[in-house]
Tab-separated table of C-alpha atoms in Angstrom:
chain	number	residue	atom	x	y	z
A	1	UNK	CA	47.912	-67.522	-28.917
A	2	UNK	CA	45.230	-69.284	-26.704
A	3	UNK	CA	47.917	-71.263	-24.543
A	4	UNK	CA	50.640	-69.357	-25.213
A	5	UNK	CA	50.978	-68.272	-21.380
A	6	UNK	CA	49.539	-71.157	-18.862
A	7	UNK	CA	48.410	-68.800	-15.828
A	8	UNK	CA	46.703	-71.793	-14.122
A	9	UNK	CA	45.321	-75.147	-14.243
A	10	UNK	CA	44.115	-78.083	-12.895
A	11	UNK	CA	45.480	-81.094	-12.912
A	12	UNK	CA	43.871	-84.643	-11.636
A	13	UNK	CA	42.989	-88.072	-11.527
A	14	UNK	CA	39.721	-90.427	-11.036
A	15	UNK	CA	39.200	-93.515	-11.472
A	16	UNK	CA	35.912	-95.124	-12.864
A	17	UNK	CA	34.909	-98.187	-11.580
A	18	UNK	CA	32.140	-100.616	-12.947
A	19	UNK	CA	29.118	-100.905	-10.925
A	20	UNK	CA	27.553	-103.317	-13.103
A	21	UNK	CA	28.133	-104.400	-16.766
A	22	UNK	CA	29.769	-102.652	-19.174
A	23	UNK	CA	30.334	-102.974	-22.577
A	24	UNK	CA	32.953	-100.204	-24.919
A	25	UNK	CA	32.578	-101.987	-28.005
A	26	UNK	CA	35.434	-102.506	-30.319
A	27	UNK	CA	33.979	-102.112	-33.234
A	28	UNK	CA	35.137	-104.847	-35.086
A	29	UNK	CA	32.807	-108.068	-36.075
A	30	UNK	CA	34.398	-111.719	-34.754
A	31	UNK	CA	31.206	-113.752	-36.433
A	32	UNK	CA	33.805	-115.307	-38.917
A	33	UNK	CA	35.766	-116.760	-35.326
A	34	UNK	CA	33.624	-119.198	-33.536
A	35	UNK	CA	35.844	-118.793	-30.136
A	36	UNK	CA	35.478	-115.575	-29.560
A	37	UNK	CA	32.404	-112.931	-28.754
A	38	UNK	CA	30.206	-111.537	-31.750
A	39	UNK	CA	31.405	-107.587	-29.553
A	40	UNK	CA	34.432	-107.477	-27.966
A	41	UNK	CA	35.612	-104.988	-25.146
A	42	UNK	CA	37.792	-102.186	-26.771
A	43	UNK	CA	41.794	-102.899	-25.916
A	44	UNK	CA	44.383	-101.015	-26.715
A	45	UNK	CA	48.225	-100.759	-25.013
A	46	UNK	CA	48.974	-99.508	-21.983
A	47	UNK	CA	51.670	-97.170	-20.694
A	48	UNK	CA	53.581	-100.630	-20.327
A	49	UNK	CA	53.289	-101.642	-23.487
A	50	UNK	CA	50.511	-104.846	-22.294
A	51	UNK	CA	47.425	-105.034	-23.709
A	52	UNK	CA	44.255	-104.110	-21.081
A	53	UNK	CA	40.964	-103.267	-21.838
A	54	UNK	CA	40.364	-99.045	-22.112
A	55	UNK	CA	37.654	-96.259	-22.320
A	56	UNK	CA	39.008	-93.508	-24.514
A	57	UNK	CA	39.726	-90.613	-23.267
A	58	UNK	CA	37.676	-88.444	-26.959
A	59	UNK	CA	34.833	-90.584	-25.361
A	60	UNK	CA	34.559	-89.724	-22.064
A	61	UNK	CA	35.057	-85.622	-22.953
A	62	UNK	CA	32.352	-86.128	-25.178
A	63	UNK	CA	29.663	-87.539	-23.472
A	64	UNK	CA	30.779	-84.846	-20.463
A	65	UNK	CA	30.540	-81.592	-22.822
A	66	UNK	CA	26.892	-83.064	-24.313
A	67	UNK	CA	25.867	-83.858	-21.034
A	68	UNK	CA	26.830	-79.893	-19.790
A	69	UNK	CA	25.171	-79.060	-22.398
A	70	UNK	CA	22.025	-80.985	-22.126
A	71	UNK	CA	21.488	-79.970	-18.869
A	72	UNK	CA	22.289	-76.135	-19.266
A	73	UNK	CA	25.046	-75.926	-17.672
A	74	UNK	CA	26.658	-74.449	-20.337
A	75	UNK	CA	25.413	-72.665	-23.606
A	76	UNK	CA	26.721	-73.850	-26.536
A	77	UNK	CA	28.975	-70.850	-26.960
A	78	UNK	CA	30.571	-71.648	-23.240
A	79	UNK	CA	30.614	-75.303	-24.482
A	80	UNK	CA	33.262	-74.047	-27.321
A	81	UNK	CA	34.850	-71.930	-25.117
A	82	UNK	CA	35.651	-75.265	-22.857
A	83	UNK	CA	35.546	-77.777	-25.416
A	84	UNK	CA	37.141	-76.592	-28.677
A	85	UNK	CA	35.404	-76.604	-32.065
A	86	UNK	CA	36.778	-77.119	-35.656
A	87	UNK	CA	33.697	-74.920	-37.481
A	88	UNK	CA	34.659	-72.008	-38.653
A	89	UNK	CA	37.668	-70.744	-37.013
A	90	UNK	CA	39.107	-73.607	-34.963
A	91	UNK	CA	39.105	-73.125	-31.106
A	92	UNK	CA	41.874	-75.269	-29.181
A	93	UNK	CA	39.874	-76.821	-25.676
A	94	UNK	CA	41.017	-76.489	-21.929
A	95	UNK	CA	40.180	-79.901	-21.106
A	96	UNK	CA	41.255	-82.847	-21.726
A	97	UNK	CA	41.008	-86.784	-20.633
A	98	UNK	CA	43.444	-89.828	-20.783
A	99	UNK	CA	42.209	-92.586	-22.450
A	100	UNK	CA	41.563	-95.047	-19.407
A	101	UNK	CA	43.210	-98.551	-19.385
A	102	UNK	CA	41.967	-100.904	-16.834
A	103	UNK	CA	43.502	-102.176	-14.055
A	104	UNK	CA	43.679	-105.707	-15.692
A	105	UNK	CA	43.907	-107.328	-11.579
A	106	UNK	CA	41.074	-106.053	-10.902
A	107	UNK	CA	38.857	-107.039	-13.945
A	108	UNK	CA	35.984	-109.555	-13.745
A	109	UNK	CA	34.427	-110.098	-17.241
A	110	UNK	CA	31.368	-111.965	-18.371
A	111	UNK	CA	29.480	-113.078	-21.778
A	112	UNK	CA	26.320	-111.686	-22.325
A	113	UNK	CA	23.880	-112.878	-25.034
A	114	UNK	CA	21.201	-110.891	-26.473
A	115	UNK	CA	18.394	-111.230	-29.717
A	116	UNK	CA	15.916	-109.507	-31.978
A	117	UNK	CA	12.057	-109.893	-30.946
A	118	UNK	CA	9.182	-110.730	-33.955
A	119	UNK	CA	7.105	-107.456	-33.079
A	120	UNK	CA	4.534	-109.705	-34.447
A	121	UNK	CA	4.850	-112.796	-33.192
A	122	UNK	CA	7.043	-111.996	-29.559
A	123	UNK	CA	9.197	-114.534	-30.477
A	124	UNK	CA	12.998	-114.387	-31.246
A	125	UNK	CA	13.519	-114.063	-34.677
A	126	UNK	CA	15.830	-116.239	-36.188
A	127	UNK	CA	19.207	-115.887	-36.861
A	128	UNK	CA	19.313	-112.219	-34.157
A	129	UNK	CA	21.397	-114.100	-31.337
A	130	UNK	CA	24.451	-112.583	-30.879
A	131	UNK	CA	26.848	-112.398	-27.734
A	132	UNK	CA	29.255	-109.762	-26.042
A	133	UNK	CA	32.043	-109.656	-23.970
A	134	UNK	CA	31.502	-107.314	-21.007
A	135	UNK	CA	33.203	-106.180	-17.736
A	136	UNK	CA	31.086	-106.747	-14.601
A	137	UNK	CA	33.944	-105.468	-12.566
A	138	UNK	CA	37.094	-103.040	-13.057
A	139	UNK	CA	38.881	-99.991	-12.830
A	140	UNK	CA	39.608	-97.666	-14.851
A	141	UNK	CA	42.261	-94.518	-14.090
A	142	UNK	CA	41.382	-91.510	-15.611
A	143	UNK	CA	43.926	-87.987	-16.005
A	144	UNK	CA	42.371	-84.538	-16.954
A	145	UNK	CA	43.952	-81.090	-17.228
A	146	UNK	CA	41.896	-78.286	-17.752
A	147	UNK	CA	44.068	-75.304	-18.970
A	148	UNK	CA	43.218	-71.199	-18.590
A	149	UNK	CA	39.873	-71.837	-16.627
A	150	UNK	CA	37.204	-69.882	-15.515
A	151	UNK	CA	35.440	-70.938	-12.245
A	152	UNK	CA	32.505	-71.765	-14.188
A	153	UNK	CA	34.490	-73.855	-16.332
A	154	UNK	CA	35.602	-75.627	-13.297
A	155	UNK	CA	32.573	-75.794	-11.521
A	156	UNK	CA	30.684	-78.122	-14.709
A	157	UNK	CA	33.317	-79.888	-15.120
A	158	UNK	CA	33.362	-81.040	-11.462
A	159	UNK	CA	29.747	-81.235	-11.969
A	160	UNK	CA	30.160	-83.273	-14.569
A	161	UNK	CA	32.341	-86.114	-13.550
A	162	UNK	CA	29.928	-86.060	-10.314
A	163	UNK	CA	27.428	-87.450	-12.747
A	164	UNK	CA	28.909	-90.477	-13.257
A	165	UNK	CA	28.451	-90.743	-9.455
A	166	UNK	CA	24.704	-89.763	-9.191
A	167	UNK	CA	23.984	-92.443	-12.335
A	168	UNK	CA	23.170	-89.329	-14.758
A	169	UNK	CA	26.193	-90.963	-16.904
A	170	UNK	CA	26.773	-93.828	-18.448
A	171	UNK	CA	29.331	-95.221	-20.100
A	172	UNK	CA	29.582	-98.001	-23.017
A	173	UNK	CA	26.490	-99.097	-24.982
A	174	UNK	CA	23.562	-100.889	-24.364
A	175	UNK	CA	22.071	-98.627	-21.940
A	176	UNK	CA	18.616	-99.558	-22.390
A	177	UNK	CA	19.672	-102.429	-20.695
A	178	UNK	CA	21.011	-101.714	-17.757
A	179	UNK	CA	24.912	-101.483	-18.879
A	180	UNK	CA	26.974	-98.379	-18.228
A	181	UNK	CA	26.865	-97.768	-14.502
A	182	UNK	CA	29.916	-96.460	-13.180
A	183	UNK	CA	31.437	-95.127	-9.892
A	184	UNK	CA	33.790	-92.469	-9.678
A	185	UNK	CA	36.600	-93.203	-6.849
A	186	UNK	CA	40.312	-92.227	-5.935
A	187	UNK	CA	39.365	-88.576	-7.419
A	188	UNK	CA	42.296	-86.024	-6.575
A	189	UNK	CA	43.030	-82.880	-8.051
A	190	UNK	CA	45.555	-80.253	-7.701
A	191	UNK	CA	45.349	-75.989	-8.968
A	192	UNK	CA	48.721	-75.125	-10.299
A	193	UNK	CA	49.344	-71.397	-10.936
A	194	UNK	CA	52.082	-71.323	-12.927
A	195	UNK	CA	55.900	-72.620	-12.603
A	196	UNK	CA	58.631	-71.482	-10.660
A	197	UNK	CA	61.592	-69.827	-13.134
A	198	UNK	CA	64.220	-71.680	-12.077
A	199	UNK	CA	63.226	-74.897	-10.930
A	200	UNK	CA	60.403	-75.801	-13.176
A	201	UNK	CA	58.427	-77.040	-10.341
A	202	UNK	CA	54.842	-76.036	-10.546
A	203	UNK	CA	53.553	-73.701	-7.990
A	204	UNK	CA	50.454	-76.187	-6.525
A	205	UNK	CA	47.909	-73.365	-4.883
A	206	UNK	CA	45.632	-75.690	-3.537
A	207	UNK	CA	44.950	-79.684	-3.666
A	208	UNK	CA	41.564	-81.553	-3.308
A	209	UNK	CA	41.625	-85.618	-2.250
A	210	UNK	CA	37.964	-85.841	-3.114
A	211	UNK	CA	35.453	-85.189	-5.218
A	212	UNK	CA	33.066	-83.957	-2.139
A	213	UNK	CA	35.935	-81.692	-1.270
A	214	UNK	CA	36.381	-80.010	-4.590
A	215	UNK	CA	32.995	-79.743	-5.000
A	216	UNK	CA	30.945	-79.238	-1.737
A	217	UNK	CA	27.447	-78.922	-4.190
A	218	UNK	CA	27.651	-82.455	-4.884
A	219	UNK	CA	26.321	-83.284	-1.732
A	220	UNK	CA	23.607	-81.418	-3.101
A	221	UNK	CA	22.755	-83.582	-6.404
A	222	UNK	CA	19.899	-85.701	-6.569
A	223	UNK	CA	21.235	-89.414	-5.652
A	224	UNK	CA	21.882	-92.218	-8.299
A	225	UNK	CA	19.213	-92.802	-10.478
A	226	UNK	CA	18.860	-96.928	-10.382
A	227	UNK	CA	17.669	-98.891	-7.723
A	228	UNK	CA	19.553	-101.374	-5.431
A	229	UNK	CA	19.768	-104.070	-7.914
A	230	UNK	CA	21.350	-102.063	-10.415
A	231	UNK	CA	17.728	-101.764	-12.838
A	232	UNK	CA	17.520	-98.033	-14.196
A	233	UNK	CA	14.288	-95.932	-13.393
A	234	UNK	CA	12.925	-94.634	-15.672
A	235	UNK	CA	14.144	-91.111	-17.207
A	236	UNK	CA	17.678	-92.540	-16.551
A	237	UNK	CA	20.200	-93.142	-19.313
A	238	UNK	CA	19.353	-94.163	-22.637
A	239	UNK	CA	22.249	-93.411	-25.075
A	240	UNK	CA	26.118	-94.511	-25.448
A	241	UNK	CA	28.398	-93.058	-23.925
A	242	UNK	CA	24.852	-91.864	-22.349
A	243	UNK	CA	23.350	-88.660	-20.398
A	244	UNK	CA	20.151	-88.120	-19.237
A	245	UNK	CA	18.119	-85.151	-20.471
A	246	UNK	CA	16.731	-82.631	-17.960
A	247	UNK	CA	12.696	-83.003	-17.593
């Protein structure tokens, strides 16, 4: 069995935090109600049973593995390896990410309105205008485990979730327009190497209380990719939950 033994693993936390707008779409189509947005911010319940607003979890490991791919970090054989895949003969993955529910105190949202343009003409064409609901500010916790790891394994992932940081990673939709950009903050992460036999307890080998300090390299990265004001330059994101493609 993959898992059958768990020899070690990390375990940790992050929390994104909206630099700017962002919008994680619902999915379901309010034109019918007048008093509420044509998109709506995905919700879901919390550990608490309240309703908040939340990124899932699928989404964010997603958008990670393509972007690891993308930029070679890993070939698409590690990628399985790591991720999982259900062709052929199904491979469980190492990692995976809570969906992340929102600090509701901490959430500022806003109303956005956008339309078609007449290639033609320039002019709006009729009937296009639509509105969404996004969050301008907010934080979002965010768990991982990553199970039976290489140190390459650990290394993109760390890599990864820097991403966010540099403004290689977006999340939500509407890219294009300058939605998605994230910080990542409150990131701590502990190695466990197995459990002590009568206790339980795991046996924590090591503990990290920042990103920079689980992964020196990322002082390395290029910086964010957008300028002061939050406009992307060009060769930044462009697709949701978005990653930019090496040159």
């Amino acid at each position: 069995m993959r898992f059958s033994k768990v020899q070690v693993e990390a375990y940790g936390h992050f929390t994104i935090s909206a630099d700017g707008p962002i919008l994680v779409s619902s999915g379901r189509s309010n034109r019918v109600n007048p008093d509420l947005p044509d998109a709506c911010f995905l919700t879901g319940k919390n550990e608490s049973g309240k309703m908040a607003y939340v990124i899932p979890g699928s989404s964010v490991k997603g958008v990670v593995r393509h972007y690891l791919e993308d930029t070679g970090k890993l070939s698409p054989v590690q990628a399985e390896e790591m991720f999982g895949t259900v062709k052929g003969q199904s491979i469980r993955s190492k990692i995976s990410f809570s969906d992340a529910y929102a600090d509701m105190k901490t959430v500022q949202t806003d109303i956005r309105y956008q339309t078609a343009i007449n290639p033609v003409s320039q002019s709006a064409k009729s009937g296009t205008l639509n509105n969404m609901e996004v969050v301008i500010a907010g934080a979002f916790p965010c768990h991982f485990r990553l199970l039976n790891y290489s140190e390459a394994e650990l290394d993109a992932l760390l890599f990864a979730i820097g991403a966010f940081d540099r403004g290689e990673l977006c999340i939500g939709g509407r890219i294009s327009r300058g939605f998605g950009t994230v910080r990542i903050t409150d990131f701590h992460m502990k190695v466990i190497k197995g459990y002590d036999k009568e206790t339980l307890s795991p046996n924590v080998i090591k503990v990290y209380d920042s990103l920079a300090d689980a992964y020196p390299k990322a002082a390395l990265c290029p910086t964010r990719a957008r300028s002061s004001c939050g406009t992307r330059w060009p060769g930044a994101s462009k697709s949701c939950l978005s990653r930019r493609r090496p040159p």
